[in-house]
């Protein structure tokens, strides 16, 4: 088995890095500047989308940050980090697994684009604020759907990696006002996990833009 993860510090690919550490799988980490499509020559030859993550497992490419944790837990399991179809909480597990990216991270990326990534003359303060508010509303609704300290099945799962990363990103790009005390406490609990801390150490210091 050979696993290579192409990663930018604290970008969406952190979900994959965290999942690898939770499972204790061996991997090779390729750390790149963000955004790699513009700053890493030949990266589109690896991932035509130009995005992160790009994870190659025995020659097979995966690019979706919410799918990779589930893939790893099921391919290299069995693992309690995934919820099986016959378990209570399976629906919530899948719902939150995809919600972390499609519902929560998407508006954050628009905010990030129009506050930091575009050149100054192309930045749009109103669009950035609108998407910040959109993210905050979605995060509060996600919190209302949670049951207990984790998002599904009464235990830590890959769905917590998906949602937890969205909270982590919010706190790193200026959206802390949109993060409720409850969701801040949720991330604090997750960040105490040894695998989270190992993933942070593996990527080294810096943030999503550096």
Short mmCIF file of C-alpha atoms in Angstrom, two decimals:
data_model
loop_
_atom_site.label_atom_id
_atom_site.label_comp_id
_atom_site.label_asym_id
_atom_site.label_seq_id
_atom_site.Cartn_x
_atom_site.Cartn_y
_atom_site.Cartn_z
CA UNK A 1 0.00 0.00 0.00
CA UNK A 2 1.26 3.46 -0.93
CA UNK A 3 -0.55 6.62 0.10
CA UNK A 4 0.58 10.08 -0.95
CA UNK A 5 -1.27 13.18 0.23
CA UNK A 6 -0.78 16.51 -1.53
CA UNK A 7 -1.59 19.11 1.09
CA UNK A 8 -1.56 22.83 1.91
CA UNK A 9 -1.41 23.84 5.56
CA UNK A 10 -4.89 24.03 7.10
CA UNK A 11 -6.60 23.81 3.70
CA UNK A 12 -9.39 21.31 3.03
CA UNK A 13 -6.73 18.62 2.71
CA UNK A 14 -6.32 18.81 6.48
CA UNK A 15 -9.38 16.57 6.68
CA UNK A 16 -7.46 13.83 4.86
CA UNK A 17 -4.32 14.35 6.94
CA UNK A 18 -6.29 14.17 10.18
CA UNK A 19 -8.07 11.01 9.00
CA UNK A 20 -4.76 9.34 8.12
CA UNK A 21 -3.47 10.08 11.60
CA UNK A 22 -6.65 8.82 13.26
CA UNK A 23 -6.26 5.51 11.45
CA UNK A 24 -2.50 5.30 11.97
CA UNK A 25 -1.88 4.66 8.29
CA UNK A 26 1.55 5.18 6.73
CA UNK A 27 1.63 7.98 4.16
CA UNK A 28 3.91 10.35 2.29
CA UNK A 29 3.08 14.02 2.72
CA UNK A 30 3.73 16.52 -0.07
CA UNK A 31 3.38 19.96 1.50
CA UNK A 32 2.72 22.74 -1.02
CA UNK A 33 2.13 26.51 -1.03
CA UNK A 34 -1.47 27.67 -1.49
CA UNK A 35 -2.98 27.72 -4.08
CA UNK A 36 -0.96 24.93 -5.69
CA UNK A 37 -2.58 25.30 -9.12
CA UNK A 38 -0.84 28.66 -9.43
CA UNK A 39 2.31 28.03 -7.42
CA UNK A 40 3.34 24.40 -8.00
CA UNK A 41 4.56 23.55 -11.48
CA UNK A 42 3.05 20.33 -12.78
CA UNK A 43 0.44 20.01 -10.06
CA UNK A 44 -2.40 19.83 -12.57
CA UNK A 45 -0.72 16.76 -14.01
CA UNK A 46 -1.39 15.12 -10.64
CA UNK A 47 -4.81 16.65 -10.01
CA UNK A 48 -6.45 18.24 -13.08
CA UNK A 49 -8.77 20.20 -10.77
CA UNK A 50 -5.79 22.03 -9.32
CA UNK A 51 -7.31 21.81 -5.83
CA UNK A 52 -6.34 20.16 -2.57
CA UNK A 53 -6.57 17.54 -1.39
CA UNK A 54 -5.15 15.17 -3.93
CA UNK A 55 -4.57 11.77 -2.43
CA UNK A 56 -3.14 8.89 -4.42
CA UNK A 57 -3.70 5.40 -3.03
CA UNK A 58 -1.98 2.65 -4.99
CA UNK A 59 -2.28 4.77 -8.12
CA UNK A 60 -5.92 5.80 -7.57
CA UNK A 61 -6.63 9.54 -7.27
CA UNK A 62 -9.12 10.99 -4.79
CA UNK A 63 -9.83 14.73 -4.60
CA UNK A 64 -12.87 15.27 -2.34
CA UNK A 65 -12.02 16.19 1.24
CA UNK A 66 -15.26 14.90 2.77
CA UNK A 67 -15.11 11.60 0.88
CA UNK A 68 -11.49 10.74 1.66
CA UNK A 69 -11.94 10.17 5.43
CA UNK A 70 -14.85 7.78 4.82
CA UNK A 71 -12.92 6.03 2.05
CA UNK A 72 -9.95 5.48 4.34
CA UNK A 73 -12.06 4.21 7.24
CA UNK A 74 -13.95 1.74 5.08
CA UNK A 75 -11.15 0.58 2.81
CA UNK A 76 -8.64 0.11 5.61
CA UNK A 77 -11.13 -0.77 8.35
CA UNK A 78 -13.25 -1.98 9.86
CA UNK A 79 -13.08 1.09 12.05
CA UNK A 80 -15.41 2.77 14.52
CA UNK A 81 -14.53 6.00 12.72
CA UNK A 82 -17.15 5.08 10.11
CA UNK A 83 -20.79 4.28 10.85
CA UNK A 84 -22.10 1.12 9.21
CA UNK A 85 -25.40 1.09 7.26
CA UNK A 86 -27.03 -1.18 9.86
CA UNK A 87 -26.04 1.03 12.80
CA UNK A 88 -28.24 3.67 14.42
CA UNK A 89 -26.97 7.06 13.32
CA UNK A 90 -25.91 6.00 9.83
CA UNK A 91 -28.11 8.64 8.20
CA UNK A 92 -26.82 11.40 10.47
CA UNK A 93 -23.26 10.24 9.81
CA UNK A 94 -23.61 10.58 6.05
CA UNK A 95 -25.54 13.84 6.39
CA UNK A 96 -22.87 15.52 8.50
CA UNK A 97 -20.02 13.96 6.49
CA UNK A 98 -21.20 15.82 3.39
CA UNK A 99 -22.56 18.84 5.25
CA UNK A 100 -19.11 19.76 6.47
CA UNK A 101 -17.99 20.50 2.92
CA UNK A 102 -21.04 21.24 0.79
CA UNK A 103 -22.99 23.27 3.33
CA UNK A 104 -20.36 24.76 5.64
CA UNK A 105 -17.06 25.11 3.82
CA UNK A 106 -18.46 26.39 0.52
CA UNK A 107 -19.59 29.84 1.78
CA UNK A 108 -16.31 30.18 3.68
CA UNK A 109 -14.32 29.82 0.48
CA UNK A 110 -16.29 32.62 -1.17
CA UNK A 111 -15.64 34.84 1.85
CA UNK A 112 -11.95 33.96 1.72
CA UNK A 113 -11.75 34.69 -1.98
CA UNK A 114 -13.24 38.16 -1.76
CA UNK A 115 -11.36 39.20 1.37
CA UNK A 116 -7.87 37.79 0.76
CA UNK A 117 -7.28 35.81 -2.40
CA UNK A 118 -8.39 38.27 -5.07
CA UNK A 119 -6.19 41.29 -5.79
CA UNK A 120 -7.35 44.40 -3.91
CA UNK A 121 -9.17 45.89 -6.89
CA UNK A 122 -11.31 42.75 -7.26
CA UNK A 123 -12.27 42.28 -3.61
CA UNK A 124 -15.97 42.62 -2.80
CA UNK A 125 -16.70 43.55 0.78
CA UNK A 126 -20.47 43.13 0.48
CA UNK A 127 -20.21 39.68 -1.08
CA UNK A 128 -17.73 38.63 1.59
CA UNK A 129 -20.05 39.81 4.36
CA UNK A 130 -23.08 38.14 2.77
CA UNK A 131 -21.30 34.80 2.62
CA UNK A 132 -20.01 35.23 6.17
CA UNK A 133 -23.60 35.62 7.36
CA UNK A 134 -24.68 32.68 5.22
CA UNK A 135 -22.00 30.51 6.79
CA UNK A 136 -22.98 31.59 10.30
CA UNK A 137 -26.64 30.73 9.70
CA UNK A 138 -25.73 27.31 8.34
CA UNK A 139 -23.38 26.58 11.23
CA UNK A 140 -26.07 27.45 13.79
CA UNK A 141 -28.50 25.15 12.00
CA UNK A 142 -25.90 22.38 11.95
CA UNK A 143 -25.42 22.81 15.69
CA UNK A 144 -29.17 22.47 16.20
CA UNK A 145 -29.08 19.11 14.40
CA UNK A 146 -26.27 17.71 16.55
CA UNK A 147 -27.09 15.26 19.31
CA UNK A 148 -24.60 15.25 22.14
CA UNK A 149 -20.89 15.94 21.87
CA UNK A 150 -20.49 14.38 18.42
CA UNK A 151 -22.47 14.72 15.22
CA UNK A 152 -23.52 11.09 14.85
CA UNK A 153 -23.73 7.69 16.51
CA UNK A 154 -22.69 8.97 19.94
CA UNK A 155 -18.98 8.79 19.18
CA UNK A 156 -16.20 10.48 17.25
CA UNK A 157 -16.38 9.60 13.55
CA UNK A 158 -15.09 10.83 10.23
CA UNK A 159 -18.15 13.09 10.09
CA UNK A 160 -16.67 15.00 13.03
CA UNK A 161 -13.52 15.53 10.98
CA UNK A 162 -15.63 16.97 8.18
CA UNK A 163 -17.61 19.36 10.40
CA UNK A 164 -14.78 20.09 12.82
CA UNK A 165 -12.54 21.24 10.00
CA UNK A 166 -15.18 23.73 8.87
CA UNK A 167 -15.16 25.28 12.35
CA UNK A 168 -11.36 25.29 12.39
CA UNK A 169 -11.26 27.08 9.04
CA UNK A 170 -13.75 29.69 10.19
CA UNK A 171 -11.57 30.60 13.16
CA UNK A 172 -8.52 30.97 10.91
CA UNK A 173 -10.00 33.25 8.22
CA UNK A 174 -11.77 35.90 10.26
CA UNK A 175 -15.17 34.29 10.77
CA UNK A 176 -14.90 33.84 14.52
CA UNK A 177 -17.95 36.05 15.07
CA UNK A 178 -20.01 33.44 13.24
CA UNK A 179 -18.87 30.57 15.48
CA UNK A 180 -21.16 30.00 18.43
CA UNK A 181 -19.72 29.19 21.88
CA UNK A 182 -21.08 25.68 21.50
CA UNK A 183 -19.30 25.06 18.21
CA UNK A 184 -16.10 26.64 19.53
CA UNK A 185 -16.24 24.21 22.45
CA UNK A 186 -16.90 21.34 20.01
CA UNK A 187 -13.72 22.16 18.08
CA UNK A 188 -11.78 22.54 21.31
CA UNK A 189 -12.75 18.99 22.28
CA UNK A 190 -11.79 17.64 18.88
CA UNK A 191 -8.46 19.46 18.90
CA UNK A 192 -7.45 17.62 22.07
CA UNK A 193 -7.34 14.35 20.14
CA UNK A 194 -3.84 13.00 19.70
CA UNK A 195 -4.39 12.43 15.97
CA UNK A 196 -5.43 16.06 15.45
CA UNK A 197 -2.30 17.22 17.18
CA UNK A 198 -0.13 14.82 15.16
CA UNK A 199 -1.67 16.16 11.94
CA UNK A 200 -0.89 19.73 13.01
CA UNK A 201 2.69 18.74 13.78
CA UNK A 202 3.08 16.88 10.48
CA UNK A 203 2.11 19.93 8.44
CA UNK A 204 4.30 22.31 10.42
CA UNK A 205 3.57 25.91 11.42
CA UNK A 206 1.62 28.29 9.25
CA UNK A 207 -1.93 28.74 8.03
CA UNK A 208 -4.03 28.22 4.94
CA UNK A 209 -2.42 31.14 3.13
CA UNK A 210 1.16 30.40 4.04
#
